[in-house]
Tab-separated table of C-alpha atoms in Angstrom:
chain	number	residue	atom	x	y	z
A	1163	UNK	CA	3.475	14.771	12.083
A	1164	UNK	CA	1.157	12.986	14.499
A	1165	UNK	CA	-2.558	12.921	15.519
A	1166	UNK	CA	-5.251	14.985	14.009
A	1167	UNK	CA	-2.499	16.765	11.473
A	1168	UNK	CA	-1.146	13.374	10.613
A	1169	UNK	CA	-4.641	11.872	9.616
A	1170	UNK	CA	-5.557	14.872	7.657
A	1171	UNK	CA	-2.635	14.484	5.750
A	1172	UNK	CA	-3.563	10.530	5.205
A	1173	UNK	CA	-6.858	11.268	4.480
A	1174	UNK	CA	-5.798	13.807	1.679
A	1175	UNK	CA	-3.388	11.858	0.248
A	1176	UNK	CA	-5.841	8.883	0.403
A	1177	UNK	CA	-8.158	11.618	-1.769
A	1178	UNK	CA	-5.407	12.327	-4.173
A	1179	UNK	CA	-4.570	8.323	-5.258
A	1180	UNK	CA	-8.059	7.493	-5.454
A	1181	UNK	CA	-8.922	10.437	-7.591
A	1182	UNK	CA	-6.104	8.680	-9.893
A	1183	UNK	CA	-7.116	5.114	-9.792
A	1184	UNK	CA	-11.061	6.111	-10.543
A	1185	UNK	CA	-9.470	7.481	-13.983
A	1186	UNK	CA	-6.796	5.029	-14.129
A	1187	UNK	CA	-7.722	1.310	-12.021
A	1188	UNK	CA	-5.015	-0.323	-13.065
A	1189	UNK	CA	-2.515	2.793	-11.784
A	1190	UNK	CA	0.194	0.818	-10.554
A	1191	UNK	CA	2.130	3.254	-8.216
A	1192	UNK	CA	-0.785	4.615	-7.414
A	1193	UNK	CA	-2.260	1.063	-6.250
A	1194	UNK	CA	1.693	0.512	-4.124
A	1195	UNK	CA	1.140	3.588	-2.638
A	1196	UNK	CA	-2.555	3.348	-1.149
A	1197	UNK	CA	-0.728	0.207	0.313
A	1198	UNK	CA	1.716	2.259	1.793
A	1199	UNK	CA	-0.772	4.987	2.987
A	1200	UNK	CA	-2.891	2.428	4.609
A	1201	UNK	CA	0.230	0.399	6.150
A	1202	UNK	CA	1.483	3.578	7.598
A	1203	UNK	CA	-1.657	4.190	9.779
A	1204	UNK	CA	-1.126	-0.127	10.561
A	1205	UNK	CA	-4.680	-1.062	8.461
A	1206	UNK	CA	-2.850	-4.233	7.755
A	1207	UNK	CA	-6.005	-5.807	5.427
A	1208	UNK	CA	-6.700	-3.001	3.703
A	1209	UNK	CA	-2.940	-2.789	2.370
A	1210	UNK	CA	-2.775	-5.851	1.911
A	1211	UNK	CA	-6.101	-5.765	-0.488
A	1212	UNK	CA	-4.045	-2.722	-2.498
A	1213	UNK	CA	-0.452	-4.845	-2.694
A	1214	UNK	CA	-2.900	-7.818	-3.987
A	1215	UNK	CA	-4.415	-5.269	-6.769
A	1216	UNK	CA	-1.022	-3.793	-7.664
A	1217	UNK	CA	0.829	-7.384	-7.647
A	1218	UNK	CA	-2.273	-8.528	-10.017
A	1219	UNK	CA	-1.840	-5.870	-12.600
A	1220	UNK	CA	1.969	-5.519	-12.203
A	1221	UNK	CA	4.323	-8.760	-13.880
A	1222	UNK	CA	7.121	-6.686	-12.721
A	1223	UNK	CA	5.774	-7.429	-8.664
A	1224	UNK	CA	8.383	-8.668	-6.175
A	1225	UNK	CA	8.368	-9.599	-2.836
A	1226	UNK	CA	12.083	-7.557	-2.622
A	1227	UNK	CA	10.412	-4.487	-3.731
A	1228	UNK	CA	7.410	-4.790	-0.939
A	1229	UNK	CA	10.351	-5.807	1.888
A	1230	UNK	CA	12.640	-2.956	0.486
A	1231	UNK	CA	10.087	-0.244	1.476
A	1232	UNK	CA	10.121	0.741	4.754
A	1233	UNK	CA	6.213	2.495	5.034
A	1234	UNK	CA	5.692	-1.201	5.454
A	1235	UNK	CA	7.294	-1.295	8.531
A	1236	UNK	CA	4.313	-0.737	10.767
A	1237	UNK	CA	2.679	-3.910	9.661
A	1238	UNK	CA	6.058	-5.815	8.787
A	1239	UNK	CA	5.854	-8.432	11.573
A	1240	UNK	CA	2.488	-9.393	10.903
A	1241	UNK	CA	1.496	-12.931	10.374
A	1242	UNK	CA	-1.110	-11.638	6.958
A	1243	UNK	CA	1.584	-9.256	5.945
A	1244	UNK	CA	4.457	-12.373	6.126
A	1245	UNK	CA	1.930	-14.184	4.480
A	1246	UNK	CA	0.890	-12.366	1.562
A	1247	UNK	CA	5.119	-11.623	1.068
A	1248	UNK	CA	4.851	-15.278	0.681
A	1249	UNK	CA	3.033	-15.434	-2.316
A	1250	UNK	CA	5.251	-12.960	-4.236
A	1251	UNK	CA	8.145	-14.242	-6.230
């Protein structure tokens, strides 16, 4: 999907996890995946602000798991991306 179909489809999905994480904050694949939503449309901050929430509340967080996903592709070869990979173990 592309375009105007592709954003709807972000923008509902982007509906669904927050509906989640206003019940549940500390949602954790809900959290990984508004990171992937938002890395998919290449909003490289603002999936990097949901990877920092979800690494926060998750001890099980790895920077394998974050390179091992390929929504993250978009935004893989950015310098904040690379940098916030850094600070996972």
């Amino acid at each position: 999907k592309s375009g105007a179909e592709a954003d709807e489809l972000f923008r509902q999905a982007g509906e669904k996890y927050a509906g989640v994480l206003r019940i549940k904050p500390d949602h954790r694949s809900s959290q990984f995946n508004m990171a992937c939503l938002f890395a998919l449309q290449g909003k490289v901050e603002v999936a990097i602000q949901w990877l920092s929430t979800w690494a926060q509340d998750n001890p099980d967080a790895s920077r394998a798991r974050v390179a091992a996903d390929h929504d993250f592709d978009r935004i893989r070869d950015v310098n904040e991306f690379r940098g916030f990979l850094e600070t996972l173990e």
